[in-house]
Tab-separated table of C-alpha atoms in Angstrom:
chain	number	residue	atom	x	y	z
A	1	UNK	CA	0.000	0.000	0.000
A	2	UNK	CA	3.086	2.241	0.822
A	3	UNK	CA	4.289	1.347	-2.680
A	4	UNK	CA	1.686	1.878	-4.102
A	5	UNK	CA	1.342	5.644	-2.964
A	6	UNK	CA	5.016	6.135	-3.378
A	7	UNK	CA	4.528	5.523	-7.321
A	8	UNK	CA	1.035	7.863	-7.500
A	9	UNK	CA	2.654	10.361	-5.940
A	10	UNK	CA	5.791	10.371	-7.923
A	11	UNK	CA	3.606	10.231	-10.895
A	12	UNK	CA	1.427	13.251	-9.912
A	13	UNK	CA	4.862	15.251	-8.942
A	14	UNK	CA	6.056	14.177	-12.535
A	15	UNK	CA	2.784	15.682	-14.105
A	16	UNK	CA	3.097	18.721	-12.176
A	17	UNK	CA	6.162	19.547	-13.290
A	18	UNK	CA	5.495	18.977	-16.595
A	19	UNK	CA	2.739	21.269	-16.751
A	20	UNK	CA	5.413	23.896	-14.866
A	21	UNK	CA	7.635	23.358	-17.778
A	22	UNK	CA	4.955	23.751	-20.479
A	23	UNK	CA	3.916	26.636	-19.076
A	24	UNK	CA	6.766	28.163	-18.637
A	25	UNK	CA	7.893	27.524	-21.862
A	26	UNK	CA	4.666	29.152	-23.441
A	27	UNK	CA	5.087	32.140	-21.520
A	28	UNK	CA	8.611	32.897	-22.088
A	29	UNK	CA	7.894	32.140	-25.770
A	30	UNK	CA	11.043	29.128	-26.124
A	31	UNK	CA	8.598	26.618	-28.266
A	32	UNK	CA	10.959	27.286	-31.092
A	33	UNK	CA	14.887	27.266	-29.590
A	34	UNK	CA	13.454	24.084	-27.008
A	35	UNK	CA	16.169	21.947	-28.267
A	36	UNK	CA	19.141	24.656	-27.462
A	37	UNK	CA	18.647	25.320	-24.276
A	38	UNK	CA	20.993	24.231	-21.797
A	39	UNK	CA	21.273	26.414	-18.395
A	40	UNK	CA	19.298	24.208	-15.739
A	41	UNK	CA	21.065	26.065	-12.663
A	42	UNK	CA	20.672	29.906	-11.539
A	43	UNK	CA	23.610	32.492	-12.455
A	44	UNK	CA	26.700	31.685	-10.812
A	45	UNK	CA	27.090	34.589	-8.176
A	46	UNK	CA	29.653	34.474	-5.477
A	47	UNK	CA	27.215	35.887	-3.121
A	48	UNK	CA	24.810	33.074	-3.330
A	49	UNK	CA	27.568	30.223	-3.121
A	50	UNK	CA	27.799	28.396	0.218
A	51	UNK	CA	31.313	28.589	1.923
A	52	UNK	CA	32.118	24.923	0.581
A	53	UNK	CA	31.092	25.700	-2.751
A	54	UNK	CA	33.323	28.815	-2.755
A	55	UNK	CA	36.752	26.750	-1.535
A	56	UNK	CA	36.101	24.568	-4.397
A	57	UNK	CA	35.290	27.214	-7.138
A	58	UNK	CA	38.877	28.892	-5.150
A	59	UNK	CA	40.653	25.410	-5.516
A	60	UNK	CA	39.520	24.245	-9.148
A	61	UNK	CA	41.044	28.317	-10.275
A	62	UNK	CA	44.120	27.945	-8.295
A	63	UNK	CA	43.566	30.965	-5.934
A	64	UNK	CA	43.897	31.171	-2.200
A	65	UNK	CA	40.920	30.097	-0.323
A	66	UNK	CA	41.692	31.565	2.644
A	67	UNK	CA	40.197	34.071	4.716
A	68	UNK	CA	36.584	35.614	5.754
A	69	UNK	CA	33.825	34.626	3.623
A	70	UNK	CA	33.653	38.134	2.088
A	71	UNK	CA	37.065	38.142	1.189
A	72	UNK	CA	37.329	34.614	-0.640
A	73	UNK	CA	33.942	35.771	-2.447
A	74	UNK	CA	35.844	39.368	-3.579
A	75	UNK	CA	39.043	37.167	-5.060
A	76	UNK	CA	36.154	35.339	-7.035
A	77	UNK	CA	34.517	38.189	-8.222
A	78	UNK	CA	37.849	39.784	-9.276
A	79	UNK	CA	39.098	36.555	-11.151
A	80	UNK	CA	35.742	36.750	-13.137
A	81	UNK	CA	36.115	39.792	-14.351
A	82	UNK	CA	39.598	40.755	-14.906
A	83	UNK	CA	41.929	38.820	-17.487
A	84	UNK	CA	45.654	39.016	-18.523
A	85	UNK	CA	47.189	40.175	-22.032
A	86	UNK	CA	49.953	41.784	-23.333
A	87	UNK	CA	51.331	42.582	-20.182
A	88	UNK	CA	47.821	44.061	-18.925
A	89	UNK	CA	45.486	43.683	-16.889
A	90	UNK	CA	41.953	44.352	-18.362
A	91	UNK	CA	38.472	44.373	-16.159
A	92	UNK	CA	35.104	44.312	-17.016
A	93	UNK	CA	33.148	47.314	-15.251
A	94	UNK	CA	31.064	47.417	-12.205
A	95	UNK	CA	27.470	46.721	-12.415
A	96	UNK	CA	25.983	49.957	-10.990
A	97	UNK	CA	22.631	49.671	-11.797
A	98	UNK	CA	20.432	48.287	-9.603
A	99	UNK	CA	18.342	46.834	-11.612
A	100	UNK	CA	20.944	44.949	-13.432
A	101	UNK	CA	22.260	43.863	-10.319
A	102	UNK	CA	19.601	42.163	-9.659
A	103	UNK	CA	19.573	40.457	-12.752
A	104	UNK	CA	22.447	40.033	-14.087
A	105	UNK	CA	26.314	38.251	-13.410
A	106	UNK	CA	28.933	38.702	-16.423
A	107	UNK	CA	32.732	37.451	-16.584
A	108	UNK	CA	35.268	37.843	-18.594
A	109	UNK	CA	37.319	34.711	-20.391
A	110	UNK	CA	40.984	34.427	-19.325
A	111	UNK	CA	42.289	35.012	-22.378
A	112	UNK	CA	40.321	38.259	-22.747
A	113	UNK	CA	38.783	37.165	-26.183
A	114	UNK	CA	34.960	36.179	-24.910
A	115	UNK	CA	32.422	38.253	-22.412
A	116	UNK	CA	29.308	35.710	-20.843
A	117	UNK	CA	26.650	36.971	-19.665
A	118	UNK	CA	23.948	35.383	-17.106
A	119	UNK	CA	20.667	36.597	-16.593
A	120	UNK	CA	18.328	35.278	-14.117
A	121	UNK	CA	14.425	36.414	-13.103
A	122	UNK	CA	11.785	35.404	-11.596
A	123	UNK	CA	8.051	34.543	-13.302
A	124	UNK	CA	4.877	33.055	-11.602
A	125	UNK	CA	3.831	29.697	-13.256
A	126	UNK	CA	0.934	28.333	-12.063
A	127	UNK	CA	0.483	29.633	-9.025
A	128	UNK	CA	4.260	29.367	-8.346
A	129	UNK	CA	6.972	31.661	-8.810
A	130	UNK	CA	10.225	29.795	-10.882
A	131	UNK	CA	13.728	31.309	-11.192
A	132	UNK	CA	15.167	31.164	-14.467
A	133	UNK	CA	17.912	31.578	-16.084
A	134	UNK	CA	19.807	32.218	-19.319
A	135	UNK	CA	23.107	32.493	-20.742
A	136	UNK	CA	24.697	34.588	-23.268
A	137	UNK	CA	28.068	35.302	-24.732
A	138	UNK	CA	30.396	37.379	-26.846
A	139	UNK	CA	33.440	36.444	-28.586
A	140	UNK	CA	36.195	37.576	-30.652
A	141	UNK	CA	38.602	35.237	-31.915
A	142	UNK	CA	41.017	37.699	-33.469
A	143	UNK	CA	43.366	34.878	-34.315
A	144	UNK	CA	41.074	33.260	-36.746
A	145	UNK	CA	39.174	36.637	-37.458
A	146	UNK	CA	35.691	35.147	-36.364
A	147	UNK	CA	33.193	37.153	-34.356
A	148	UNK	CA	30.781	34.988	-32.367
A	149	UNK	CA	27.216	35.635	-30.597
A	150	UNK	CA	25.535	32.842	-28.443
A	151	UNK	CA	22.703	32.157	-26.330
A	152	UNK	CA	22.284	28.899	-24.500
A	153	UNK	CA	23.259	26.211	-27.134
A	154	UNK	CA	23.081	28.316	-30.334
A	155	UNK	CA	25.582	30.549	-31.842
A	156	UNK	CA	25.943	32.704	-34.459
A	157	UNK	CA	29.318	33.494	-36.597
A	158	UNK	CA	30.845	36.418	-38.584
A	159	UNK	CA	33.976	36.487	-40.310
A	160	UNK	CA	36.114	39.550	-39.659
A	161	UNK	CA	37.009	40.089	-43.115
A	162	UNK	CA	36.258	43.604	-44.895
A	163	UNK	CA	34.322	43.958	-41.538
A	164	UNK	CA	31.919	47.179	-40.968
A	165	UNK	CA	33.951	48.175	-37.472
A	166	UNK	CA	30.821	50.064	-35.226
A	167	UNK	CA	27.486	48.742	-36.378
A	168	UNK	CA	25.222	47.359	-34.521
A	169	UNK	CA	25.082	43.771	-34.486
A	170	UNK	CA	21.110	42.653	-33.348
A	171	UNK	CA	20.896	38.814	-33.195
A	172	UNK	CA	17.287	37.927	-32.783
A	173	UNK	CA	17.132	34.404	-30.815
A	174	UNK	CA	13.296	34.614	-30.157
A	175	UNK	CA	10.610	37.521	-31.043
A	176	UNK	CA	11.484	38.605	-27.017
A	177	UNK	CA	15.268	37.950	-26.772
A	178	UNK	CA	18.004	39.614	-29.005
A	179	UNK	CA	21.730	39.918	-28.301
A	180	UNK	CA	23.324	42.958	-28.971
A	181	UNK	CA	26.620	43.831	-29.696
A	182	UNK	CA	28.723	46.254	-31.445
A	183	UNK	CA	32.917	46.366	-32.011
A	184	UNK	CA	35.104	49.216	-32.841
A	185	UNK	CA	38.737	48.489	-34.036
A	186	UNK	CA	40.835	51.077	-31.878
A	187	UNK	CA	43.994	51.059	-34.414
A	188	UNK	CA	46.088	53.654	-32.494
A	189	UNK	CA	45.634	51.620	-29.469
A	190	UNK	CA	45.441	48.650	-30.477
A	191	UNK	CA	42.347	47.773	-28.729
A	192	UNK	CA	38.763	46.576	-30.221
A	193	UNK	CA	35.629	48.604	-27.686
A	194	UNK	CA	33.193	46.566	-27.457
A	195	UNK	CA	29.072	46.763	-26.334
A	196	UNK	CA	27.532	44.448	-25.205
A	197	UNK	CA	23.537	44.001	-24.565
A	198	UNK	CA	20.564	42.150	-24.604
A	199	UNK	CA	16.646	42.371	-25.495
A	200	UNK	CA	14.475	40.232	-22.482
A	201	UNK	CA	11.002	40.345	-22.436
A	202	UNK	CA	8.620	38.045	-20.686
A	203	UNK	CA	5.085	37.985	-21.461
A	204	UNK	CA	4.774	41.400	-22.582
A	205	UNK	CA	7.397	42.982	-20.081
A	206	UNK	CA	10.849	43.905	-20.728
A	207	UNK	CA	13.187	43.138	-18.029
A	208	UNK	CA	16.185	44.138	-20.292
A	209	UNK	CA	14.556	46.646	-23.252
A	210	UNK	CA	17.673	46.819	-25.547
A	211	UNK	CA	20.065	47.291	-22.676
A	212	UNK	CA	23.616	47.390	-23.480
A	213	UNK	CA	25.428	46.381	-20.119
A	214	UNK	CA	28.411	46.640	-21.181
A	215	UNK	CA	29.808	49.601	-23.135
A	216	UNK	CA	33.200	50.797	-24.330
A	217	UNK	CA	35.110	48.140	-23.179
A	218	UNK	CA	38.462	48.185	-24.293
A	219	UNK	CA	39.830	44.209	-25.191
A	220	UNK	CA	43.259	44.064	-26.473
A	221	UNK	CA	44.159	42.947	-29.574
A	222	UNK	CA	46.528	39.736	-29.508
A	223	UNK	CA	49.814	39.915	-31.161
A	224	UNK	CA	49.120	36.676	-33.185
A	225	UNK	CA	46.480	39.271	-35.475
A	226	UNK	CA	47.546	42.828	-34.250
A	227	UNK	CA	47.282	44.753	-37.514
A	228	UNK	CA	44.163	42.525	-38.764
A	229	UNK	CA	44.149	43.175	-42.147
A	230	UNK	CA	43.333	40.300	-44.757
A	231	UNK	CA	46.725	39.641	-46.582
A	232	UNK	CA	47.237	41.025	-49.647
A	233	UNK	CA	44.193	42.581	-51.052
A	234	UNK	CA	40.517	40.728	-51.397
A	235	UNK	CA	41.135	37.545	-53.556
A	236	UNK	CA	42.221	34.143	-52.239
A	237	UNK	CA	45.509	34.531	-54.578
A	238	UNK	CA	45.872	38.165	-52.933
A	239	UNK	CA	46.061	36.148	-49.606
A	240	UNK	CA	48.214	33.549	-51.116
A	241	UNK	CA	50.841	35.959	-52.653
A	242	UNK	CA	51.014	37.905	-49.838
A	243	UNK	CA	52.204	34.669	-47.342
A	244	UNK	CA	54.666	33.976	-50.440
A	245	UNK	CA	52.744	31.667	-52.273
A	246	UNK	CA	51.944	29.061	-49.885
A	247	UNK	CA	48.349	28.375	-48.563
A	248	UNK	CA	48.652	27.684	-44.336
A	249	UNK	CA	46.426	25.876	-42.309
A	250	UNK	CA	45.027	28.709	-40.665
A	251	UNK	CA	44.467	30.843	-44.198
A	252	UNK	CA	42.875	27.903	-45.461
A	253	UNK	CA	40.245	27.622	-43.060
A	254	UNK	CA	40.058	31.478	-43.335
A	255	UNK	CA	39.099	30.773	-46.910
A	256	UNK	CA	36.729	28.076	-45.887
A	257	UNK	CA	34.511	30.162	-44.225
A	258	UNK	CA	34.619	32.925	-45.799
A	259	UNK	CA	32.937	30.620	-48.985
A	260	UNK	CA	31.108	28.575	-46.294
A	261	UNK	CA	32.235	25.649	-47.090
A	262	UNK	CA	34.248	24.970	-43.779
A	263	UNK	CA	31.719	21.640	-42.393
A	264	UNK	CA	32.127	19.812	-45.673
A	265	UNK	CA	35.997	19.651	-44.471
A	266	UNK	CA	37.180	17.409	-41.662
A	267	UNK	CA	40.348	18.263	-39.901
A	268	UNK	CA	41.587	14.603	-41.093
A	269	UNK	CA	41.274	15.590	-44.457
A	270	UNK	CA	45.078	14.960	-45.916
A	271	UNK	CA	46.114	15.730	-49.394
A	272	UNK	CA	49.604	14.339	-51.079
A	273	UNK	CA	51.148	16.666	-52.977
A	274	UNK	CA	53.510	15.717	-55.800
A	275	UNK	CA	56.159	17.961	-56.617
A	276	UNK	CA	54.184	19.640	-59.356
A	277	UNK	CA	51.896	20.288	-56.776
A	278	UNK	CA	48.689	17.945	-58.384
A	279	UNK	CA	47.041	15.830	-55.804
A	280	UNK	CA	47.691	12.352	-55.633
A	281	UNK	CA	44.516	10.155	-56.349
C-alpha cells in the first residue's frame, strides 16, 4: 500500500512539473529554440555560493581560499572579471545599476577574447513563482578573425574580413530575446571597444529593453592578429601571394569560411602533394 502511494505520488509530482515546464515555456515564448537550451542552474554569483562551494570554485582556479567569507567571495569576483594580455590587466566594469544587479552576473574569459553573460528572473507559473535563467556570450577570436554571438546552445558566426567596425550587431534568438553587440577596431591603441547588450522580455514585459550592459570596453588585440588586415588585397591569390605563395592551415580555413564551405571539411582531411603540386589520387 506504501508502494503503491510512493509511485502515484511520484507520478502526480512528474505531471506537475510537466505542466510547470509547459507553461513556462509558453510564456517565455522558447517553443521554437526548445532543443538549445541548456542552463538548468541559476547564475553563478559568489554571493549566493555556500562557503564549501566557494573553496572549491577557489581550488579548481588555483587561488587562495583563505580568509573571511567576504574576502574569498571578492578574489572570485575579481578573477571573473579581470583577465591578462599583453602585459595588462583588463576588467570588465562594475554593475551599478540596480536593476541589473539584480539580474544580471557577467565574466570575462581568461584570455580576454569572450564576455558571458547570465541573466536570471523570476516569473509566476501556475500559481508558483520559478527562477530562471539564461546564458549569453560574446566572442572575438582575433586569431582566426571570427566574431561569435551565443545564447544557451546556439551561436551565431561572422567572419572579420572587410568587416563594418561600429554597427550594430542585433541577433534575434526569439521575437522577445536579441543579443546585442557592437565592435570598434581602436587602431592607435590597439584595442577593439566593445558593447555588449541584450533584449528580455517576458510575457509582454521587458526586463532588459535593448540594454547594453556593457559599453566601451576596451579588449586588447593579440599579437598573433595585431594589424588585422586580410593579406594582400581581397582575392584568395591576394592572400596567397602575400604569405609567399603558400596556402597555411590557418588561411585555409580562413578561406573556408569565408565561402562557407568549412563543415564539408574534416580536420583529417590529408592531401599528397607531388612535386608539381597535383594531388595524388
Amino acid at each position: 500500500m506504501k508502494e503503491d502511494f510512493s509511485d502515484e505520488a511520484k507520478t502526480v509530482l512528474k505531471e506537475v512539473l510537466k505542466d510547470v515546464t509547459d507553461e513556462l515555456i509558453q510564456i517565455l515564448g522558447l517553443e521554437q529554440i526548445l532543443g538549445s537550451l541548456t542552463t538548468t542552474e541559476p547564475c553563478p554569483r559568489p554571493n549566493n555560493m555556500t562557503n564549501t562551494q566557494i573553496v572549491n570554485e577557489l581550488n579548481t582556479r588555483g587561488l587562495n581560499d583563505s580568509g573571511t567569507k567576504e574576502e574569498k567571495i571578492q578574489r572570485l569576483r575579481l578573477d571573473d572579471k579581470t583577465c591578462n594580455l599583453n602585459g595588462k590587466t583588463w576588467m570588465l566594469p562594475e554593475i551599478t545599476s540596480d536593476t541589473l544587479k539584480k539580474h544580471l552576473y557577467y565574466s570575462l574569459s581568461s584570455d580576454c577574447q569572450r564576455i558571458d553573460a547570465c541573466v536570471d528572473f523570476s516569473v509566476k507559473v501556475l500559481g508558483q513563482v520559478i527562477t530562471k535563467a539564461f546564458k549569453a556570450y560574446i566572442e572575438i577570436d582575433f586569431c582566426n578573425f571570427l566574431l561569435g554571438y551565443g545564447f544557451e546552445g546556439l551561436r551565431k558566426t561572422t567572419i572579420l574580413i572587410n568587416y563594418n567596425w561600429g554597427q550594430m550587431e542585433r541577433y534575434p534568438v526569439t521575437d522577445n530575446i536579441h543579443i546585442l553587440g557592437k565592435i570598434v577596431k581602436n587602431d592607435d591603441k590597439k584595442v577593439f571597444v566593445v558593447d555588449f547588450g541584450m533584449k528580455l522580455c517576458i510575457d509582454g514585459s521587458c526586463i532588459l529593453e535593448d540594454k547594453m550592459f556593457i559599453k566601451d570596453l576596451e579588449i586588447p588585440i593579440p599579437i598573433c592578429n595585431e594589424s588585422f588586415k586580410w593579406p594582400g588585397g581581397n582575392t584568395i591569390s591576394d592572400m596567397i601571394n602575400a604569405i609567399g605563395g603558400h596556402l597555411t592551415t590557418e588561411a585555409f580555413n580562413i578561406i573556408l569560411r569565408k565561402l562557407g564551405i568549412d563543415s564539408i571539411f574534416t580536420e583529417n582531411c590529408d592531401l599528397a602533394v607531388t612535386e608539381k603540386g597535383i594531388p595524388n589520387n
